[in-house]
Coordinates of C-alpha atoms and ligand atoms in Angstrom, one line a residue:
Chain A
K1028 CA -23.1 -3.4 -11.2
L1029 CA -20.6 -5.2 -13.4
G1030 CA -17.3 -3.2 -13.7
Y1031 CA -16.8 -0.6 -16.2
A1032 CA -13.8 -2.2 -17.7
L1033 CA -15.5 -5.6 -18.0
S1034 CA -18.6 -4.2 -19.7
N1035 CA -16.4 -2.0 -21.9
A1036 CA -14.6 -5.0 -23.0
V1037 CA -17.7 -6.8 -23.8
G1038 CA -19.1 -3.8 -25.5
K1039 CA -16.0 -3.7 -27.7
L1040 CA -16.3 -7.3 -28.6
L1041 CA -19.9 -7.0 -29.6
G1042 CA -19.2 -3.8 -31.7
R1043 CA -17.3 -6.1 -34.0
P1044 CA -18.9 -7.6 -37.1
L1045 CA -17.8 -11.1 -35.9
A1046 CA -17.2 -12.5 -32.5
D1047 CA -14.3 -14.4 -34.0
E1048 CA -11.3 -15.9 -32.5
R1049 CA -9.4 -12.7 -32.9
A1050 CA -12.1 -10.6 -31.1
I1051 CA -12.4 -13.0 -28.3
K1052 CA -8.6 -13.0 -27.8
E1053 CA -8.8 -9.2 -27.6
F1054 CA -11.6 -9.5 -25.1
I1055 CA -9.5 -11.7 -23.0
R1056 CA -6.5 -9.2 -23.2
D1057 CA -8.9 -6.4 -22.0
I1058 CA -9.9 -8.6 -19.1
Q1059 CA -6.2 -9.3 -18.3
R1060 CA -5.3 -5.6 -18.3
A1061 CA -8.1 -4.8 -15.9
L1062 CA -7.2 -7.5 -13.6
L1063 CA -3.5 -6.5 -13.7
Q1064 CA -4.3 -3.0 -13.1
A1065 CA -6.2 -4.1 -10.2
D1066 CA -3.1 -5.6 -8.8
V1067 CA -4.3 -9.2 -9.1
K1068 CA -1.3 -11.6 -9.2
V1069 CA 0.0 -12.1 -12.7
E1070 CA -0.2 -15.9 -12.4
Q1071 CA -3.8 -15.7 -11.4
V1072 CA -4.7 -13.3 -14.1
L1073 CA -3.1 -15.6 -16.7
E1074 CA -5.0 -18.7 -15.1
V1075 CA -8.4 -17.0 -15.2
S1076 CA -8.0 -15.8 -18.7
K1077 CA -7.0 -19.2 -19.8
R1078 CA -10.2 -20.5 -18.3
I1079 CA -12.3 -17.8 -19.7
E1080 CA -10.8 -18.4 -23.2
K1081 CA -11.3 -22.2 -23.0
R1082 CA -14.9 -21.8 -22.1
A1083 CA -15.5 -19.1 -24.6
F1084 CA -14.3 -21.4 -27.5
S1085 CA -15.6 -24.7 -26.3
E1086 CA -18.9 -23.9 -24.5
K1087 CA -22.2 -24.1 -26.6
L1088 CA -24.4 -21.0 -26.4
P1089 CA -27.0 -21.7 -23.7
P1090 CA -30.6 -21.5 -24.9
G1091 CA -31.8 -17.9 -24.7
F1092 CA -28.3 -16.4 -24.3
S1093 CA -26.8 -14.0 -26.8
R1094 CA -23.1 -14.3 -27.4
R1095 CA -22.6 -11.1 -25.4
E1096 CA -24.6 -12.4 -22.4
H1097 CA -22.8 -15.7 -22.5
L1098 CA -19.4 -14.0 -22.5
I1099 CA -20.3 -11.7 -19.6
K1100 CA -21.7 -14.9 -17.8
I1101 CA -18.4 -16.9 -18.3
A1102 CA -16.2 -13.9 -17.3
Y1103 CA -18.4 -13.1 -14.2
E1104 CA -18.4 -16.7 -13.1
E1105 CA -14.7 -17.1 -13.5
L1106 CA -14.0 -13.8 -11.6
T1107 CA -16.4 -14.9 -8.7
Q1108 CA -14.5 -18.0 -8.6
L1109 CA -11.4 -16.0 -7.8
M1110 CA -13.4 -14.6 -4.9
G1111 CA -13.4 -18.0 -3.1
K1112 CA -16.1 -18.5 -0.5
K1113 CA -19.2 -16.3 -0.5
S1114 CA -20.2 -13.9 2.2
Y1115 CA -18.3 -14.8 5.4
R1116 CA -19.6 -13.3 8.6
L1117 CA -17.6 -13.5 11.7
R1118 CA -19.5 -15.4 14.4
I1119 CA -19.4 -14.4 18.0
K1120 CA -19.7 -17.6 20.2
P1121 CA -22.1 -17.1 23.1
N1122 CA -21.1 -17.3 26.7
K1123 CA -17.5 -16.8 26.3
T1124 CA -14.9 -14.1 25.8
N1125 CA -14.1 -14.2 21.9
V1126 CA -10.7 -13.2 21.3
I1127 CA -9.9 -11.6 17.8
M1128 CA -6.3 -11.0 16.9
L1129 CA -5.3 -8.6 14.2
V1130 CA -2.0 -9.1 12.3
G1131 CA -0.5 -7.5 9.2
I1132 CA 2.3 -5.6 7.5
Q1133 CA 3.4 -2.3 8.8
G1134 CA 0.9 0.6 8.1
S1135 CA -1.7 -1.7 6.7
G1136 CA -4.5 -0.3 9.1
K1137 CA -4.5 -2.8 11.9
T1138 CA -5.0 -0.3 14.8
T1139 CA -7.7 1.7 13.0
S1140 CA -9.4 -1.6 12.0
A1141 CA -9.3 -2.7 15.5
A1142 CA -11.3 0.2 16.6
K1143 CA -13.6 -0.1 13.6
L1144 CA -14.2 -3.8 14.6
A1145 CA -14.9 -2.8 18.3
R1146 CA -17.5 -0.3 17.1
Y1147 CA -19.0 -2.8 14.8
F1148 CA -19.6 -5.4 17.6
Q1149 CA -20.5 -2.7 20.2
K1150 CA -23.3 -1.7 17.8
K1151 CA -24.5 -5.2 17.8
G1152 CA -24.8 -5.2 21.5
Y1153 CA -21.7 -7.0 22.6
K1154 CA -19.5 -5.9 25.5
V1155 CA -16.1 -5.2 23.6
G1156 CA -12.6 -4.6 24.9
L1157 CA -9.5 -3.4 23.0
V1158 CA -5.9 -4.7 23.8
C1159 CA -2.8 -2.8 22.6
A1160 CA -0.3 -5.7 22.2
D1161 CA 2.1 -3.5 20.0
T1162 CA 5.1 -3.0 22.2
Y1163 CA 7.2 -1.6 19.3
R1164 CA 5.6 1.3 17.7
L1165 CA 5.9 4.6 19.6
G1166 CA 2.6 6.1 20.4
A1167 CA 0.7 2.9 19.6
Y1168 CA -1.0 2.8 22.9
E1169 CA -2.1 6.5 22.8
Q1170 CA -3.4 5.9 19.2
L1171 CA -5.7 2.9 20.2
L1172 CA -6.6 4.6 23.5
Q1173 CA -7.8 7.8 21.7
L1174 CA -9.8 5.7 19.3
G1175 CA -11.3 3.7 22.1
K1176 CA -12.2 7.0 23.9
Q1177 CA -14.1 8.1 20.7
I1178 CA -16.4 5.1 20.8
G1179 CA -16.5 4.5 24.6
V1180 CA -14.6 1.1 24.4
N1181 CA -12.3 0.3 27.1
V1182 CA -8.6 -0.2 26.1
Y1183 CA -5.9 -2.2 27.9
G1184 CA -2.3 -1.5 27.3
D1185 CA 1.0 -0.8 28.9
P1186 CA 3.5 1.3 26.9
S1187 CA 6.4 0.3 29.2
A1188 CA 5.7 -3.4 28.6
K1189 CA 8.2 -5.3 26.6
D1190 CA 6.6 -8.7 26.2
P1191 CA 3.5 -8.6 23.9
V1192 CA 2.5 -12.1 25.0
D1193 CA 2.4 -11.4 28.7
L1194 CA 0.6 -8.1 28.0
A1195 CA -2.0 -9.6 25.8
L1196 CA -2.8 -12.5 28.3
K1197 CA -3.0 -9.9 31.0
G1198 CA -5.5 -7.8 29.0
I1199 CA -7.6 -10.7 27.8
E1200 CA -7.8 -12.0 31.5
K1201 CA -8.9 -8.7 32.8
F1202 CA -11.8 -8.4 30.2
R1203 CA -12.6 -12.1 30.7
K1204 CA -13.2 -11.6 34.4
E1205 CA -15.5 -8.7 33.6
G1206 CA -17.6 -10.8 31.4
Y1207 CA -16.7 -9.2 28.1
D1208 CA -18.0 -10.8 24.9
V1209 CA -15.3 -9.7 22.5
V1210 CA -11.6 -8.7 23.0
I1211 CA -9.8 -7.4 20.0
V1212 CA -6.1 -7.6 20.2
D1213 CA -4.1 -5.3 18.1
T1214 CA -0.5 -6.2 17.2
A1215 CA 2.6 -4.7 15.9
G1216 CA 3.1 -4.4 12.1
R1217 CA 5.6 -7.0 10.6
H1218 CA 6.5 -8.6 7.4
K1219 CA 7.5 -12.0 6.5
D1220 CA 11.3 -11.4 6.5
E1221 CA 11.3 -10.1 10.0
E1222 CA 11.9 -13.6 11.5
S1223 CA 11.8 -12.9 15.1
L1224 CA 8.6 -10.9 14.7
M1225 CA 7.0 -13.8 12.7
R1226 CA 7.9 -16.1 15.6
E1227 CA 6.6 -13.8 18.1
M1228 CA 3.2 -13.6 16.3
K1229 CA 3.1 -17.3 16.1
E1230 CA 3.8 -17.6 19.9
L1231 CA 1.2 -14.8 20.7
A1232 CA -1.4 -16.9 18.8
S1233 CA -0.4 -20.1 20.5
K1234 CA -0.6 -18.4 24.0
I1235 CA -3.8 -16.3 23.6
K1236 CA -5.6 -18.9 21.4
P1237 CA -7.7 -16.4 19.4
D1238 CA -11.1 -17.4 18.1
E1239 CA -10.2 -15.5 14.9
V1240 CA -6.9 -14.2 13.5
I1241 CA -7.6 -11.5 11.0
L1242 CA -5.0 -10.6 8.4
V1243 CA -5.2 -6.8 7.7
I1244 CA -4.3 -6.0 4.1
D1245 CA -3.8 -2.7 2.5
A1246 CA -5.7 -2.4 -0.8
T1247 CA -2.8 -0.7 -2.4
I1248 CA -0.5 -3.8 -2.0
G1249 CA 0.8 -5.1 -5.4
Q1250 CA 2.3 -8.4 -6.6
Q1251 CA 3.9 -9.3 -3.1
A1252 CA 0.5 -9.7 -1.4
E1253 CA 0.3 -13.5 -2.1
K1254 CA 3.7 -14.3 -0.8
Q1255 CA 3.4 -12.2 2.4
A1256 CA -0.1 -13.6 3.1
K1257 CA 1.1 -17.2 2.7
A1258 CA 4.0 -16.5 5.0
F1259 CA 1.5 -15.1 7.7
H1260 CA -0.8 -18.0 7.1
E1261 CA 2.1 -20.6 7.8
S1262 CA 2.9 -18.8 11.1
T1263 CA -0.6 -18.3 12.3
P1264 CA -3.6 -19.8 10.4
I1265 CA -5.5 -16.8 9.0
G1266 CA -9.3 -16.9 9.7
S1267 CA -10.3 -14.0 7.5
I1268 CA -9.0 -10.9 5.8
F1269 CA -9.8 -7.2 6.3
V1270 CA -9.0 -5.1 3.3
T1271 CA -8.4 -1.5 4.2
K1272 CA -8.2 1.7 2.3
L1273 CA -10.7 0.8 -0.4
D1274 CA -11.9 4.4 -0.3
G1275 CA -8.9 5.3 -2.5
S1276 CA -8.3 4.4 -6.0
A1277 CA -6.7 1.0 -5.4
K1278 CA -8.9 -2.0 -6.4
G1279 CA -7.6 -4.5 -3.8
G1280 CA -6.5 -7.3 -6.4
G1281 CA -3.5 -8.0 -4.1
A1282 CA -5.9 -8.7 -1.3
L1283 CA -8.0 -10.9 -3.5
S1284 CA -4.8 -12.9 -4.5
A1285 CA -3.9 -13.1 -0.8
A1286 CA -7.4 -14.5 0.0
A1287 CA -7.0 -17.1 -2.8
A1288 CA -3.6 -18.0 -1.6
T1289 CA -4.5 -18.7 2.0
G1290 CA -8.1 -19.9 1.4
A1291 CA -9.1 -17.3 4.0
P1292 CA -12.3 -15.4 3.1
I1293 CA -12.5 -11.6 3.2
S1294 CA -14.8 -10.6 6.2
F1295 CA -14.5 -6.8 6.2
I1296 CA -13.3 -3.8 4.2
G1297 CA -12.2 -0.4 5.4
V1298 CA -13.5 2.6 3.4
G1299 CA -12.2 5.5 5.2
E1300 CA -10.3 6.8 8.3
K1301 CA -13.2 7.1 10.7
V1302 CA -14.4 4.5 13.0
D1303 CA -17.7 4.0 11.1
D1304 CA -15.8 3.4 7.8
I1305 CA -16.2 -0.3 7.9
E1306 CA -18.3 -2.6 5.8
E1307 CA -19.1 -6.3 5.7
F1308 CA -17.5 -7.8 2.6
D1309 CA -19.9 -8.2 -0.4
P1310 CA -18.3 -10.2 -3.3
P1311 CA -20.4 -8.8 -6.1
S1312 CA -19.7 -5.1 -5.4
F1313 CA -15.9 -6.1 -4.9
I1314 CA -15.8 -7.6 -8.2
G1315 CA -17.6 -4.7 -9.7
R1316 CA -15.1 -2.4 -8.2
L1317 CA -12.1 -4.7 -9.2
M1318 CA -13.3 -4.5 -12.9
G1319 CA -14.2 -0.9 -12.8
Chain B
K1105 CA 17.4 -10.6 -40.0
T1106 CA 15.0 -7.8 -39.0
L1107 CA 13.0 -7.5 -35.9
S1108 CA 9.4 -7.9 -36.9
E1109 CA 6.6 -6.2 -35.1
E1110 CA 5.0 -9.5 -34.3
S1111 CA 8.2 -11.0 -32.7
L1112 CA 8.6 -7.8 -30.7
D1113 CA 5.0 -7.9 -29.6
E1114 CA 5.5 -11.4 -28.2
I1115 CA 8.9 -10.6 -26.5
L1116 CA 7.4 -7.2 -25.0
W1117 CA 4.3 -8.9 -23.8
D1118 CA 6.6 -11.3 -21.6
F1119 CA 8.7 -8.3 -20.5
K1120 CA 5.5 -6.4 -19.6
L1121 CA 4.3 -9.1 -17.4
A1122 CA 7.7 -9.3 -15.7
L1123 CA 7.6 -5.6 -15.1
V1124 CA 4.1 -5.9 -13.5
S1125 CA 5.2 -8.8 -11.5
A1126 CA 7.9 -6.5 -10.2
D1127 CA 5.4 -3.9 -9.2
V1128 CA 5.9 -1.5 -12.1
A1129 CA 2.4 0.1 -12.8
L1130 CA 0.7 -1.4 -15.8
P1131 CA 0.3 1.9 -17.8
V1132 CA 4.1 2.6 -17.2
A1133 CA 5.1 -0.9 -18.3
E1134 CA 2.8 -0.5 -21.5
E1135 CA 4.4 3.0 -22.2
L1136 CA 7.9 1.5 -21.9
A1137 CA 7.0 -1.5 -24.1
E1138 CA 5.6 1.0 -26.7
K1139 CA 8.8 3.2 -26.7
I1140 CA 11.1 0.1 -26.9
K1141 CA 8.9 -1.3 -29.9
E1142 CA 9.3 2.1 -31.7
T1143 CA 13.0 2.1 -31.2
L1144 CA 13.6 -1.5 -32.2
V1145 CA 11.0 -2.3 -34.8
G1146 CA 12.4 -3.0 -38.3
K1147 CA 15.9 -3.0 -36.8
K1148 CA 18.4 -5.2 -38.5
I1149 CA 20.2 -7.6 -36.1
G1150 CA 22.8 -10.3 -36.6
I1151 CA 21.7 -13.9 -37.6
L1152 CA 23.1 -15.2 -34.3
E1153 CA 21.9 -12.2 -32.1
N1154 CA 19.2 -13.1 -29.6
P1155 CA 16.4 -10.6 -30.0
R1156 CA 15.2 -11.2 -26.4
K1157 CA 18.6 -10.3 -25.0
L1158 CA 18.6 -7.2 -27.2
V1159 CA 15.3 -6.1 -25.8
L1160 CA 16.4 -6.9 -22.3
D1161 CA 19.5 -4.6 -22.8
V1162 CA 17.3 -1.8 -24.1
L1163 CA 14.9 -2.2 -21.3
R1164 CA 17.7 -2.2 -18.6
N1165 CA 19.1 1.0 -20.0
T1166 CA 15.6 2.6 -20.3
L1167 CA 14.9 1.8 -16.6
L1168 CA 18.2 3.1 -15.5
K1169 CA 17.6 6.2 -17.3
I1170 CA 14.2 6.7 -15.7
L1171 CA 15.8 6.3 -12.3
N1172 CA 18.4 8.9 -12.9
P1173 CA 16.1 11.8 -13.9
P1174 CA 18.0 15.1 -15.0
S1175 CA 16.6 17.0 -11.9
K1176 CA 18.9 16.2 -9.0
V1177 CA 18.3 16.9 -5.3
D1178 CA 21.1 17.1 -2.8
I1179 CA 19.8 17.8 0.7
F1180 CA 23.0 18.7 2.2
E1181 CA 24.0 21.1 -0.6
M1182 CA 20.6 22.8 0.0
L1183 CA 21.1 22.9 3.9
E1184 CA 24.5 24.4 3.5
K1185 CA 23.3 27.0 0.9
N1186 CA 20.4 28.0 3.1
R1187 CA 22.6 28.0 6.3
K1188 CA 24.9 30.6 4.6
M1189 CA 21.9 32.6 3.9
G1190 CA 20.6 32.4 7.3
K1191 CA 17.3 30.7 6.6
P1192 CA 15.9 27.2 7.5
T1193 CA 15.5 24.5 4.8
V1194 CA 11.8 23.7 4.9
M1195 CA 10.8 20.2 4.1
L1196 CA 7.1 19.1 3.7
F1197 CA 6.4 15.5 3.9
V1198 CA 3.2 14.2 2.0
G1199 CA 1.8 10.9 1.1
F1200 CA -0.9 8.2 1.2
N1201 CA -2.0 6.7 4.6
G1202 CA 0.5 4.5 6.4
T1203 CA 3.4 4.8 4.0
G1204 CA 5.9 5.7 6.7
K1205 CA 5.9 9.6 6.7
T1206 CA 6.2 10.1 10.4
T1207 CA 8.9 7.4 10.9
T1208 CA 10.8 8.8 7.9
I1209 CA 10.9 12.3 9.2
A1210 CA 12.4 10.9 12.5
K1211 CA 15.0 9.0 10.5
L1212 CA 16.0 12.1 8.4
A1213 CA 16.0 14.3 11.5
N1214 CA 18.4 11.8 12.9
L1215 CA 20.6 11.8 9.9
L1216 CA 20.7 15.5 9.6
K1217 CA 21.5 15.9 13.4
K1218 CA 24.4 13.4 13.0
H1219 CA 25.7 15.7 10.2
G1220 CA 25.7 18.6 12.5
Y1221 CA 22.5 20.3 11.5
S1222 CA 19.9 21.6 13.9
V1223 CA 16.3 20.3 13.2
V1224 CA 12.8 21.1 14.4
L1225 CA 9.8 19.0 13.7
A1226 CA 6.2 20.3 12.9
A1227 CA 3.4 18.0 14.1
A1228 CA 1.0 19.1 11.4
D1229 CA -1.0 15.8 11.4
T1230 CA -3.7 17.2 13.6
F1231 CA -6.2 14.5 12.6
R1232 CA -5.1 11.0 13.2
A1233 CA -5.3 9.5 16.7
G1234 CA -1.9 9.5 18.5
S1235 CA -0.2 11.2 15.7
I1236 CA 1.2 13.9 17.8
E1237 CA 2.3 11.5 20.6
Q1238 CA 4.0 9.4 18.1
L1239 CA 6.1 12.2 16.6
E1240 CA 6.8 13.5 20.0
K1241 CA 8.2 10.2 21.2
L1242 CA 10.2 9.8 18.1
A1243 CA 11.7 13.3 18.4
K1244 CA 12.6 12.6 22.0
R1245 CA 14.6 9.5 20.8
V1246 CA 16.3 11.6 18.1
G1247 CA 16.8 14.6 20.4
V1248 CA 14.9 17.3 18.5
R1249 CA 12.0 19.7 19.4
V1250 CA 8.5 19.4 18.1
I1251 CA 6.3 22.3 17.4
K1252 CA 2.7 21.2 18.0
H1253 CA -0.8 22.7 18.6
Q1254 CA -3.8 20.5 19.5
Y1255 CA -5.8 17.9 17.6
G1256 CA -8.2 19.5 15.2
A1257 CA -6.0 22.5 14.8
D1258 CA -5.2 23.9 11.3
P1259 CA -2.2 21.9 9.9
A1260 CA -1.0 25.1 8.0
A1261 CA -0.9 27.0 11.2
V1262 CA 1.3 24.4 12.9
A1263 CA 3.6 24.2 9.9
Y1264 CA 3.8 28.1 9.7
D1265 CA 4.5 28.3 13.5
A1266 CA 7.4 25.8 13.1
V1267 CA 9.0 27.8 10.2
M1268 CA 8.7 30.9 12.2
H1269 CA 10.2 29.2 15.3
A1270 CA 13.1 27.9 13.1
K1271 CA 13.7 31.4 11.6
A1272 CA 13.7 33.0 15.0
K1273 CA 16.1 30.4 16.6
G1274 CA 18.3 30.0 13.4
I1275 CA 17.5 26.4 13.2
D1276 CA 18.8 24.7 9.9
A1277 CA 15.9 22.5 9.0
V1278 CA 12.2 22.2 9.5
L1279 CA 10.7 18.8 8.8
I1280 CA 6.8 18.9 8.5
D1281 CA 4.7 15.9 9.2
T1282 CA 1.3 15.9 7.6
A1283 CA -1.6 13.4 7.9
G1284 CA -1.9 10.5 5.5
R1285 CA -4.5 11.1 2.7
V1286 CA -6.1 9.5 -0.2
Q1287 CA -5.4 11.4 -3.4
T1288 CA -9.1 10.9 -4.3
D1289 CA -10.2 13.1 -1.6
K1290 CA -10.5 16.7 -2.7
N1291 CA -10.8 18.2 0.7
L1292 CA -7.7 16.5 2.0
M1293 CA -5.8 17.4 -1.3
D1294 CA -6.9 21.0 -0.8
E1295 CA -5.7 21.0 2.9
M1296 CA -2.4 19.8 1.6
K1297 CA -2.2 22.5 -1.1
K1298 CA -2.9 25.1 1.6
I1299 CA -0.1 23.9 3.8
A1300 CA 2.3 24.2 0.9
R1301 CA 1.0 27.6 -0.1
V1302 CA 1.4 29.0 3.5
V1303 CA 4.9 27.6 4.1
E1304 CA 6.4 27.6 0.7
P1305 CA 8.7 24.5 1.3
D1306 CA 12.1 24.2 -0.1
L1307 CA 11.4 20.6 -0.7
T1308 CA 8.1 18.7 -1.0
I1309 CA 8.8 15.1 -0.3
F1310 CA 6.6 12.4 -1.4
V1311 CA 6.7 9.2 0.8
G1312 CA 5.7 6.0 -1.0
D1313 CA 5.4 2.4 0.2
A1314 CA 7.5 0.0 -1.9
L1315 CA 4.8 -2.7 -1.4
A1316 CA 2.3 -0.7 -3.3
G1317 CA 1.4 -1.9 -6.8
N1318 CA -0.4 0.2 -9.4
D1319 CA -1.6 2.6 -6.9
A1320 CA 1.9 4.0 -6.3
F1321 CA 1.6 5.5 -9.9
E1322 CA -1.8 7.0 -9.0
Q1323 CA -0.6 8.4 -5.8
A1324 CA 2.6 10.0 -7.2
Q1325 CA 0.7 11.4 -10.0
K1326 CA -2.0 13.1 -8.0
F1327 CA 0.2 14.2 -5.4
H1328 CA 2.5 15.7 -8.0
E1329 CA -0.3 17.5 -9.8
A1330 CA -1.6 18.9 -6.5
V1331 CA 1.7 20.4 -4.8
G1332 CA 4.6 19.6 -7.1
I1333 CA 6.8 16.8 -5.7
D1334 CA 10.5 17.7 -5.5
C1335 CA 11.6 14.2 -4.6
S1336 CA 10.4 10.9 -3.1
I1337 CA 11.4 8.6 -0.3
L1338 CA 10.4 4.9 -0.8
T1339 CA 9.8 3.0 2.4
K1340 CA 9.6 -0.7 3.4
V1341 CA 12.2 -1.8 0.8
D1342 CA 13.3 -4.3 3.4
A1343 CA 9.9 -6.1 2.8
D1344 CA 11.4 -8.4 0.0
V1345 CA 10.1 -6.0 -2.7
K1346 CA 11.1 -5.9 -6.4
G1347 CA 10.9 -2.3 -6.2
G1348 CA 9.0 -1.6 -9.6
S1349 CA 7.0 1.2 -7.8
S1350 CA 10.3 3.2 -8.0
I1351 CA 10.0 3.3 -11.7
S1352 CA 6.3 4.3 -11.6
I1353 CA 7.0 7.2 -9.2
V1354 CA 10.1 8.6 -10.8
H1355 CA 8.6 8.2 -14.3
V1356 CA 5.4 10.1 -13.4
T1357 CA 7.1 12.9 -11.2
G1358 CA 10.3 13.3 -13.2
K1359 CA 11.9 13.8 -9.8
P1360 CA 14.5 11.6 -8.0
I1361 CA 14.1 9.2 -5.2
I1362 CA 16.5 10.5 -2.6
F1363 CA 16.4 7.9 0.1
I1364 CA 14.9 4.5 1.0
G1365 CA 13.5 3.2 4.2
T1366 CA 14.9 -0.2 5.1
G1367 CA 13.3 -1.0 8.4
T1368 CA 11.6 0.6 11.5
S1369 CA 14.6 1.9 13.4
L1370 CA 16.1 5.4 13.2
D1371 CA 19.2 4.2 11.1
D1372 CA 17.1 2.4 8.5
L1373 CA 17.4 5.2 6.0
K1374 CA 19.7 4.4 3.1
E1375 CA 20.7 6.2 -0.1
F1376 CA 18.7 5.2 -3.3
D1377 CA 20.7 3.1 -5.6
P1378 CA 19.2 2.8 -9.1
E1379 CA 21.5 -0.1 -10.1
W1380 CA 20.2 -2.3 -7.2
F1381 CA 16.6 -1.5 -8.2
V1382 CA 17.0 -2.2 -11.9
N1383 CA 18.8 -5.5 -11.2
N1384 CA 16.1 -6.5 -8.7
I1385 CA 13.2 -5.5 -11.2
L1386 CA 14.8 -7.5 -13.9
S1387 CA 15.9 -10.5 -11.8
Ligands
LIG1986 N1 -8.2 6.2 3.7 C1 -8.3 5.2 4.7 N2 -7.2 5.2 5.5 C2 -7.2 4.1 6.3 C3 -8.1 3.0 6.5 N3 -7.6 2.2 7.4 C4 -6.6 2.8 8.1 N4 -6.3 4.0 7.4 C5 -5.2 4.9 7.7 O1 -4.0 4.3 7.4 C6 -3.0 4.8 8.4 C7 -2.4 3.5 8.9 O2 -3.3 3.0 9.9 P1 -2.9 2.3 11.3 O3 -4.2 1.8 11.9 O4 -2.0 3.2 12.1 O5 -2.0 1.1 10.6 P2 -1.3 -0.1 11.4 O6 -1.4 -1.3 10.7 O7 -1.9 -0.3 12.8 O8 0.2 0.4 11.5 P3 1.5 -0.3 12.3 O9 0.9 -0.5 13.7 O10 2.5 0.8 12.4 O11 1.7 -1.5 11.7 C8 -3.7 5.7 9.2 O12 -3.5 7.0 8.6 C9 -5.1 5.3 9.2 O13 -6.0 6.4 9.5 C10 -9.1 3.0 5.4 O14 -9.9 2.2 5.3 N5 -9.1 4.1 4.5
LIG1987 N1 9.7 -2.4 7.6 C1 9.5 -1.2 7.6 N2 8.6 -0.5 8.2 C2 8.5 0.8 8.1 C3 9.4 1.7 7.3 N3 9.1 2.8 7.3 C4 8.0 3.0 8.2 N4 7.7 1.7 8.6 C5 6.6 1.3 9.5 O1 5.4 1.6 8.9 C6 4.4 1.8 9.9 C7 3.8 3.2 9.5 O2 4.6 4.3 9.7 P1 4.3 5.8 9.9 O3 5.5 6.5 10.0 O4 3.3 5.8 11.1 O5 3.5 6.1 8.7 P2 2.7 7.4 8.2 O6 2.8 7.6 6.8 O7 3.1 8.5 9.1 O8 1.2 7.0 8.6 P3 0.0 8.0 8.7 O9 0.5 9.3 9.3 O10 -1.0 7.2 9.5 O11 -0.5 8.1 7.3 C8 5.1 1.9 11.2 O12 4.9 0.7 11.8 C9 6.6 2.2 10.8 O13 7.5 1.6 11.8 C10 10.5 0.8 6.6 O14 11.2 1.4 5.8 N5 10.4 -0.5 6.6
LIG1988 MG1 -0.9 -0.1 14.7
LIG1989 MG1 2.1 9.8 10.2

């Protein structure tokens, strides 16, 4: 289950007569290439490769380990470190209406992911409601409404509303009165340089007091991921990250860098356009794919 | 002194990292580095000349050359020519999920209308929730008509319908919206090929997200292989991007970027400026 590129790099290394300094350096270069191509932040790639190199040259071979196994062990350990926390599972608190707020850059997959999360919790037996608090995008309410209909989840929205805070509060209150367990709030796309939108997001979070803020990140995002995620985190502390579109060819290294930068764990991944195309985040398979 | 392979390798490694940091796809950055190395290795330079500055100059020129490919696309020239021949200019918009195709179509329709051209839109994304309503609402804002069927309809049929409508009514431009798709999905790529086969667009326009990293290269390559991209539009350039994906996209398609998206409003469509992008990438 270790990625193709990583095992390829190790295989190349051991194909040499000597696992000498030059061979190890080439091994490190191969790992760097794989991580860069996976969109991991350049600085992080250099950091990780420095650590692998240091350990490769300074650590004694553990008993029973071949040079090959030791190198794989080091690389795998350092890459897992990049991952941060292990499996994070979103906890739904009992006897209250849990509010989950989705935020992220335009087109990252928030609305689709909102529906996926609604279905995920619905399958677990929770009473779930969706709130469309995106007052900017034309057709946003219709999109969420149609998705909600597909899975039999009620959607609250008001296309004529101009104030997302007031709208969200109304929607949450309505679902709270009816004893809903989970309310998922979809918000408008925004990026860090849209100051008024970032302020609005901050205000929205402070008013609706979500139990979890999820940052939705597109797996195709490149080197800007970390900077964007940090800005979001400064405005609204991010509880976890939902990485979308991993069914494509992108490896999601940007999302990984974002997770490392914010300290937020990855909770879910999106693996397709359908409402069922959601998976709980599993670090080993993510690394495998990253290095593949 | 002469530029040794070793000193070049070191300089080029740094530049490669800089290019990747600017979101130029790794294979493209590596290819550029190789070409520059071939050009400069063994070259004699002045004692006081700074090799790093020399490489930077060569790199700058190489990037500018990439962003100004020999094949040019002038939408207005095309519209004029087709108008004189009494036929509509058919533009097919394709791309990965969420890159901004639908919004970009509305922006371009707005621009064409401002320049006195009549436009009709085709709601050929018959899959995604709310796609038809989104296009209709945008069209209403611009003041253009939408040809649509129902969700689940054959996208090629909707597109064909729109082209026939344009021909019958003497409309200058048909802008066809299609569903976002992953280039690794054979069925979706086949569906796109069918739409292109049926309507034979004058322009097949790839819409790419400026925030994308290495996948911009993958997307552009696969979409180009599938339907032949005539030009691209790069969106979300307002999101503090370095813009390296422009290099990847133009390099792999050999076709120009004709516009950039600079926001979510209808007038957030600007001309592509290669100089700005190269300066940004190398900043
Ligand atoms: N292939 C694939 N497509 C996805 C995934 N998640 C979302 N999408 C698609 O990505 C596109 C954008 O999704 P949306 O849910 O509209 O994105 P958004 O973040 O709500 O967009 P804005 O509200 O405009 O910011 C749509 O075409 C979705 O179907 C995924 O996991 N895989
Ligand atoms: N900031 C910014 N946002 C943009 C730009 N272009 C599009 N968007 C936003 O990106 C999001 C997605 O735009 P869409 O037009 O729905 O994208 P799409 O490619 O049609 O999406 P799918 O059909 O689902 O694949 C929307 O929120 C748009 O407003 C741009 O240039 N800048
Ligand atoms: Mg949305
Ligand atoms: Mg669309």
